[in-house]
C-alpha atoms as a printed R data frame, in Angstrom:
    type eleno elety resid chain resno       x       y       z
1   ATOM     1    CA   MET     A     1  -0.262   0.113   0.139
2   ATOM     2    CA   ALA     A     2   3.128   2.382   0.424
3   ATOM     3    CA   THR     A     3   3.658   2.659  -3.673
4   ATOM     4    CA   THR     A     4  -0.310   3.279  -4.064
5   ATOM     5    CA   LEU     A     5  -0.259   6.041  -0.973
6   ATOM     6    CA   ALA     A     6   2.621   7.610  -2.979
7   ATOM     7    CA   SER     A     7   1.517   7.384  -6.385
8   ATOM     8    CA   ILE     A     8  -1.724   9.145  -4.888
9   ATOM     9    CA   ALA     A     9   0.036  11.634  -2.960
10  ATOM    10    CA   GLY     A    10   1.943  12.966  -6.178
11  ATOM    11    CA   ARG     A    11  -1.605  13.667  -7.987
12  ATOM    12    CA   TRP     A    12  -3.278  15.005  -4.631
13  ATOM    13    CA   PRO     A    13  -5.135  18.558  -5.150
14  ATOM    14    CA   PRO     A    14  -3.612  20.939  -2.458
15  ATOM    15    CA   ARG     A    15  -7.552  22.414  -1.903
16  ATOM    16    CA   ALA     A    16  -8.218  18.604  -0.625
17  ATOM    17    CA   GLY     A    17  -6.072  18.320   2.585
18  ATOM    18    CA   ASP     A    18  -3.206  16.391   3.756
19  ATOM    19    CA   VAL     A    19  -3.658  12.809   1.795
20  ATOM    20    CA   GLU     A    20  -3.085  10.765   4.849
21  ATOM    21    CA   THR     A    21  -5.683  12.794   6.894
22  ATOM    22    CA   HIS     A    22  -8.100  12.675   4.527
23  ATOM    23    CA   LEU     A    23  -7.564   8.635   3.758
24  ATOM    24    CA   HIS     A    24  -7.701   8.440   7.820
25  ATOM    25    CA   ASP     A    25 -11.142  10.257   7.828
26  ATOM    26    CA   VAL     A    26 -12.286   7.848   4.788
27  ATOM    27    CA   PRO     A    27 -15.046   5.691   7.057
28  ATOM    28    CA   GLU     A    28 -16.454   9.210   8.493
29  ATOM    29    CA   ARG     A    29 -16.873  10.396   5.177
30  ATOM    30    CA   LEU     A    30 -19.044   7.615   3.362
31  ATOM    31    CA   ASP     A    31 -21.576   8.988   5.655
32  ATOM    32    CA   GLY     A    32 -23.231   5.288   6.698
33  ATOM    33    CA   GLN     A    33 -22.546   3.654   2.778
34  ATOM    34    CA   ALA     A    34 -20.436   0.298   3.470
35  ATOM    35    CA   PHE     A    35 -17.357  -0.024   3.614
36  ATOM    36    CA   ILE     A    36 -16.509  -0.900   0.520
37  ATOM    37    CA   SER     A    37 -14.243  -0.396  -2.648
38  ATOM    38    CA   ARG     A    38 -16.736   1.632  -5.038
39  ATOM    39    CA   PHE     A    39 -17.945   3.987  -2.324
40  ATOM    40    CA   VAL     A    40 -14.437   4.156  -0.563
41  ATOM    41    CA   ARG     A    41 -12.830   4.988  -4.380
42  ATOM    42    CA   ALA     A    42 -15.759   7.851  -4.384
43  ATOM    43    CA   THR     A    43 -14.179   9.898  -1.833
44  ATOM    44    CA   VAL     A    44 -10.876  10.123  -2.899
45  ATOM    45    CA   PRO     A    45 -10.158  13.086  -5.069
46  ATOM    46    CA   VAL     A    46  -7.980  11.508  -7.461
47  ATOM    47    CA   THR     A    47  -8.296   9.616 -10.899
48  ATOM    48    CA   LEU     A    48  -6.934   6.206  -9.673
49  ATOM    49    CA   GLY     A    49  -5.334   3.973 -12.354
50  ATOM    50    CA   ALA     A    50  -6.230   0.320 -12.572
51  ATOM    51    CA   GLU     A    51  -3.358  -1.233 -10.615
52  ATOM    52    CA   GLU     A    52  -4.347   1.761  -7.776
53  ATOM    53    CA   ARG     A    53  -7.690   0.282  -7.705
54  ATOM    54    CA   ALA     A    54  -6.860  -3.073  -7.565
55  ATOM    55    CA   ARG     A    55  -4.476  -2.844  -4.743
56  ATOM    56    CA   ILE     A    56  -6.879  -0.155  -2.743
57  ATOM    57    CA   ASP     A    57  -9.689  -3.303  -3.504
58  ATOM    58    CA   MET     A    58  -7.517  -6.092  -1.960
59  ATOM    59    CA   PHE     A    59  -6.252  -4.287   0.947
60  ATOM    60    CA   LEU     A    60 -10.311  -3.241   1.730
61  ATOM    61    CA   SER     A    61 -11.349  -6.825   1.396
62  ATOM    62    CA   ARG     A    62  -8.125  -7.966   3.370
63  ATOM    63    CA   GLU     A    63  -9.226  -5.568   6.017
64  ATOM    64    CA   TYR     A    64 -12.586  -6.180   6.072
65  ATOM    65    CA   LEU     A    65 -12.167  -9.864   6.359
66  ATOM    66    CA   ALA     A    66  -9.689  -9.839   8.952
67  ATOM    67    CA   SER     A    67 -12.056  -7.901  11.431
68  ATOM    68    CA   TYR     A    68 -14.764 -10.449  10.438
69  ATOM    69    CA   LEU     A    69 -12.343 -13.258  11.781
70  ATOM    70    CA   ARG     A    70 -11.032 -11.303  14.895
71  ATOM    71    CA   ASP     A    71 -14.434 -10.216  16.063
72  ATOM    72    CA   LEU     A    72 -16.850 -13.260  15.275
73  ATOM    73    CA   ASP     A    73 -13.394 -15.656  16.576
74  ATOM    74    CA   ALA     A    74 -14.430 -17.168  13.244
75  ATOM    75    CA   ALA     A    75 -12.212 -19.134  10.286
76  ATOM    76    CA   ILE     A    76 -12.245 -19.012   6.727
77  ATOM    77    CA   VAL     A    77 -11.886 -21.957   4.305
78  ATOM    78    CA   ALA     A    78  -9.701 -21.060   1.391
79  ATOM    79    CA   ASP     A    79  -7.011 -22.762  -0.705
80  ATOM    80    CA   PHE     A    80  -9.889 -24.074  -3.455
81  ATOM    81    CA   ASP     A    81  -8.776 -25.764  -6.893
82  ATOM    82    CA   PHE     A    82  -9.678 -22.815  -8.484
83  ATOM    83    CA   GLY     A    83  -7.766 -20.248  -6.336
84  ATOM    84    CA   ASP     A    84  -7.090 -19.366  -2.812
85  ATOM    85    CA   PHE     A    85 -10.222 -16.605  -1.697
86  ATOM    86    CA   SER     A    86  -8.276 -15.690   1.405
87  ATOM    87    CA   CYS     A    87  -7.337 -12.227   0.304
88  ATOM    88    CA   GLY     A    88  -3.722 -12.520   1.115
89  ATOM    89    CA   ILE     A    89  -4.366 -13.092   5.033
90  ATOM    90    CA   ARG     A    90  -2.468 -16.336   5.219
91  ATOM    91    CA   GLN     A    91   0.879 -14.485   4.396
92  ATOM    92    CA   LEU     A    92   0.361 -11.168   5.896
93  ATOM    93    CA   ARG     A    93  -1.019 -11.493   9.277
94  ATOM    94    CA   THR     A    94   0.675 -14.288  11.284
95  ATOM    95    CA   SER     A    95  -1.880 -13.876  14.028
96  ATOM    96    CA   LEU     A    96  -4.686 -14.846  11.788
97  ATOM    97    CA   ALA     A    97  -2.698 -17.330   9.847
98  ATOM    98    CA   ASP     A    98  -4.400 -20.790  11.863
99  ATOM    99    CA   ARG     A    99  -7.800 -18.836  11.084
100 ATOM   100    CA   VAL     A   100  -7.313 -19.863   7.281
101 ATOM   101    CA   LEU     A   101  -8.049 -23.479   6.352
102 ATOM   102    CA   SER     A   102  -7.291 -25.134   3.648
103 ATOM   103    CA   ALA     A   103 -10.115 -26.748   1.661
104 ATOM   104    CA   ARG     A   104  -7.425 -29.010  -0.461
105 ATOM   105    CA   SER     A   105  -5.714 -30.468   2.554
106 ATOM   106    CA   PHE     A   106  -9.489 -31.072   4.148
107 ATOM   107    CA   ASP     A   107 -10.362 -33.140   1.035
108 ATOM   108    CA   LEU     A   108  -7.134 -34.660   0.493
109 ATOM   109    CA   GLY     A   109  -7.550 -36.085   4.424
110 ATOM   110    CA   LEU     A   110 -11.441 -37.280   3.220
111 ATOM   111    CA   ARG     A   111 -10.356 -38.987   0.250
112 ATOM   112    CA   TRP     A   112  -7.663 -40.670   2.988
113 ATOM   113    CA   LEU     A   113 -10.275 -41.863   4.728
114 ATOM   114    CA   GLY     A   114 -12.286 -43.019   2.284
115 ATOM   115    CA   ILE     A   115 -15.498 -40.850   2.728
116 ATOM   116    CA   TYR     A   116 -14.748 -37.753  -0.110
117 ATOM   117    CA   ASP     A   117 -17.414 -39.410  -1.876
118 ATOM   118    CA   PHE     A   118 -20.279 -39.367   0.636
119 ATOM   119    CA   VAL     A   119 -19.376 -36.101   2.284
120 ATOM   120    CA   HIS     A   120 -19.436 -34.421  -0.818
121 ATOM   121    CA   ARG     A   121 -21.965 -36.337  -2.735
122 ATOM   122    CA   SER     A   122 -24.289 -38.408  -1.066
123 ATOM   123    CA   ALA     A   123 -24.526 -37.307   2.248
124 ATOM   124    CA   ARG     A   124 -27.669 -35.718   3.508
125 ATOM   125    CA   TRP     A   125 -27.615 -32.638   5.368
126 ATOM   126    CA   PRO     A   126 -28.557 -34.121   8.977
127 ATOM   127    CA   ASP     A   127 -25.542 -36.360   8.061
128 ATOM   128    CA   LEU     A   128 -23.135 -33.734   7.473
129 ATOM   129    CA   LEU     A   129 -24.066 -32.402  10.789
130 ATOM   130    CA   SER     A   130 -23.997 -36.066  12.449
131 ATOM   131    CA   LEU     A   131 -20.396 -36.234  11.509
132 ATOM   132    CA   ARG     A   132 -19.541 -32.559  12.102
133 ATOM   133    CA   ALA     A   133 -20.800 -33.223  15.836
134 ATOM   134    CA   THR     A   134 -18.740 -36.100  16.907
135 ATOM   135    CA   PRO     A   135 -15.184 -35.198  18.423
136 ATOM   136    CA   GLU     A   136 -13.607 -37.575  16.471
137 ATOM   137    CA   PHE     A   137 -14.197 -35.738  13.424
138 ATOM   138    CA   GLY     A   138 -13.192 -32.626  14.474
139 ATOM   139    CA   THR     A   139  -9.996 -34.728  15.652
140 ATOM   140    CA   VAL     A   140  -9.743 -35.512  12.026
141 ATOM   141    CA   ALA     A   141 -10.336 -32.154  10.443
142 ATOM   142    CA   THR     A   142  -7.557 -30.518  12.540
143 ATOM   143    CA   ALA     A   143  -4.964 -32.700  11.717
144 ATOM   144    CA   THR     A   144  -6.016 -32.284   8.047
145 ATOM   145    CA   GLN     A   145  -4.422 -28.653   8.470
146 ATOM   146    CA   HIS     A   146  -1.203 -29.284  10.107
147 ATOM   147    CA   PRO     A   147   1.837 -30.597   7.891
148 ATOM   148    CA   VAL     A   148   3.211 -32.869  11.117
149 ATOM   149    CA   LEU     A   149  -0.474 -33.692  12.525
150 ATOM   150    CA   ARG     A   150  -1.129 -34.794   8.410
151 ATOM   151    CA   ALA     A   151   1.392 -36.849   8.501
152 ATOM   152    CA   ARG     A   152   0.229 -38.883  11.182
153 ATOM   153    CA   LEU     A   153  -3.489 -38.886  10.154
154 ATOM   154    CA   ARG     A   154  -2.135 -40.976   7.104
155 ATOM   155    CA   GLU     A   155  -0.166 -42.916   9.420
156 ATOM   156    CA   ALA     A   156  -3.349 -43.689  11.253
157 ATOM   157    CA   VAL     A   157  -5.181 -44.603   7.966
158 ATOM   158    CA   ILE     A   158  -2.823 -46.663   7.348
159 ATOM   159    CA   ARG     A   159  -2.998 -48.837  10.360
160 ATOM   160    CA   GLY     A   160  -6.885 -48.187  10.501
161 ATOM   161    CA   ARG     A   161  -7.424 -49.787   7.039
162 ATOM   162    CA   LYS     A   162  -6.900 -53.224   9.203
163 ATOM   163    CA   ARG     A   163 -10.151 -52.565  11.096
164 ATOM   164    CA   ILE     A   164 -12.349 -51.393   8.123
165 ATOM   165    CA   ARG     A   165 -14.121 -54.163   5.685
166 ATOM   166    CA   PHE     A   166 -15.108 -51.137   3.066
167 ATOM   167    CA   GLN     A   167 -12.881 -48.800   1.159
168 ATOM   168    CA   ASN     A   168 -15.471 -46.111   0.714
169 ATOM   169    CA   ALA     A   169 -18.068 -44.703   3.161
170 ATOM   170    CA   THR     A   170 -21.595 -44.904   1.131
171 ATOM   171    CA   THR     A   171 -23.847 -44.346   4.342
172 ATOM   172    CA   ILE     A   172 -23.698 -42.356   7.668
173 ATOM   173    CA   GLN     A   173 -22.667 -45.373   9.898
174 ATOM   174    CA   GLN     A   174 -19.711 -46.299   7.482
175 ATOM   175    CA   ALA     A   175 -18.473 -42.357   7.701
176 ATOM   176    CA   LEU     A   176 -18.693 -42.790  11.324
177 ATOM   177    CA   THR     A   177 -17.413 -46.145  11.844
178 ATOM   178    CA   VAL     A   178 -14.334 -44.694   9.798
179 ATOM   179    CA   VAL     A   179 -13.611 -41.572  11.430
180 ATOM   180    CA   ALA     A   180 -14.196 -42.947  15.214
181 ATOM   181    CA   VAL     A   181 -11.396 -45.892  13.916
182 ATOM   182    CA   VAL     A   182  -8.665 -43.359  12.541
183 ATOM   183    CA   ALA     A   183  -9.301 -40.941  15.011
184 ATOM   184    CA   ASN     A   184  -8.495 -43.466  17.695
185 ATOM   185    CA   LYS     A   185  -5.510 -44.751  15.730
186 ATOM   186    CA   LEU     A   186  -4.293 -41.194  15.226
187 ATOM   187    CA   ASP     A   187  -4.581 -40.502  19.183
188 ATOM   188    CA   VAL     A   188  -2.048 -43.835  19.724
189 ATOM   189    CA   THR     A   189   0.136 -42.737  17.148
190 ATOM   190    CA   LEU     A   190   0.425 -39.098  18.774
191 ATOM   191    CA   ASN     A   191   1.016 -41.014  22.494
192 ATOM   192    CA   GLN     A   192   3.423 -43.254  20.984
193 ATOM   193    CA   ALA     A   193   5.480 -40.000  19.120
194 ATOM   194    CA   ASP     A   194   4.832 -38.153  22.345
195 ATOM   195    CA   PRO     A   195   4.821 -39.991  25.400
196 ATOM   196    CA   ASP     A   196   4.276 -36.783  27.765
197 ATOM   197    CA   ARG     A   197   0.704 -36.301  25.991
198 ATOM   198    CA   ARG     A   198  -0.906 -38.846  28.023
199 ATOM   199    CA   ALA     A   199   0.201 -36.897  30.660
200 ATOM   200    CA   ARG     A   200  -0.868 -33.836  29.855
């Protein structure tokens, strides 16, 4: 944004006052309008180039998303096959990096478990809610988001296959079974890797 600010300042009309003060007061100048790029740009008394508009749009989107994540203690799913869609929060805001969840990593975990098709194609809404409500699914879902835990999850899936008689779940009961088995094996794997964990 520093480059954009310098570029705008170089063309700033003297009658508009100090550029930084003016930009700082933009929320008040909106007079109740939403804090979105088209309204913000209308308060700036210079014509913005395409690159400047794009940078301002990205900055506003990122700040809006960051405030949403902080204020609601929320998370966002990003890193889809068709794009990241996190507005760069993962790279720029370390305190919010763990709030950006990878759809690709999550889907990879579902494929390992053999529940990808069930979750994405055949499960009914009550099935998904039932699956999500189990602590075992929470354990597995969390493991998909961290490189070390993801490796442990893969090991747990391999170890758990001996106890599961089907490859791909087609019912909610099968999905619940495989998730429970793998979560149990994951817990065992983590305890073996870190014996002190059992005492904590």
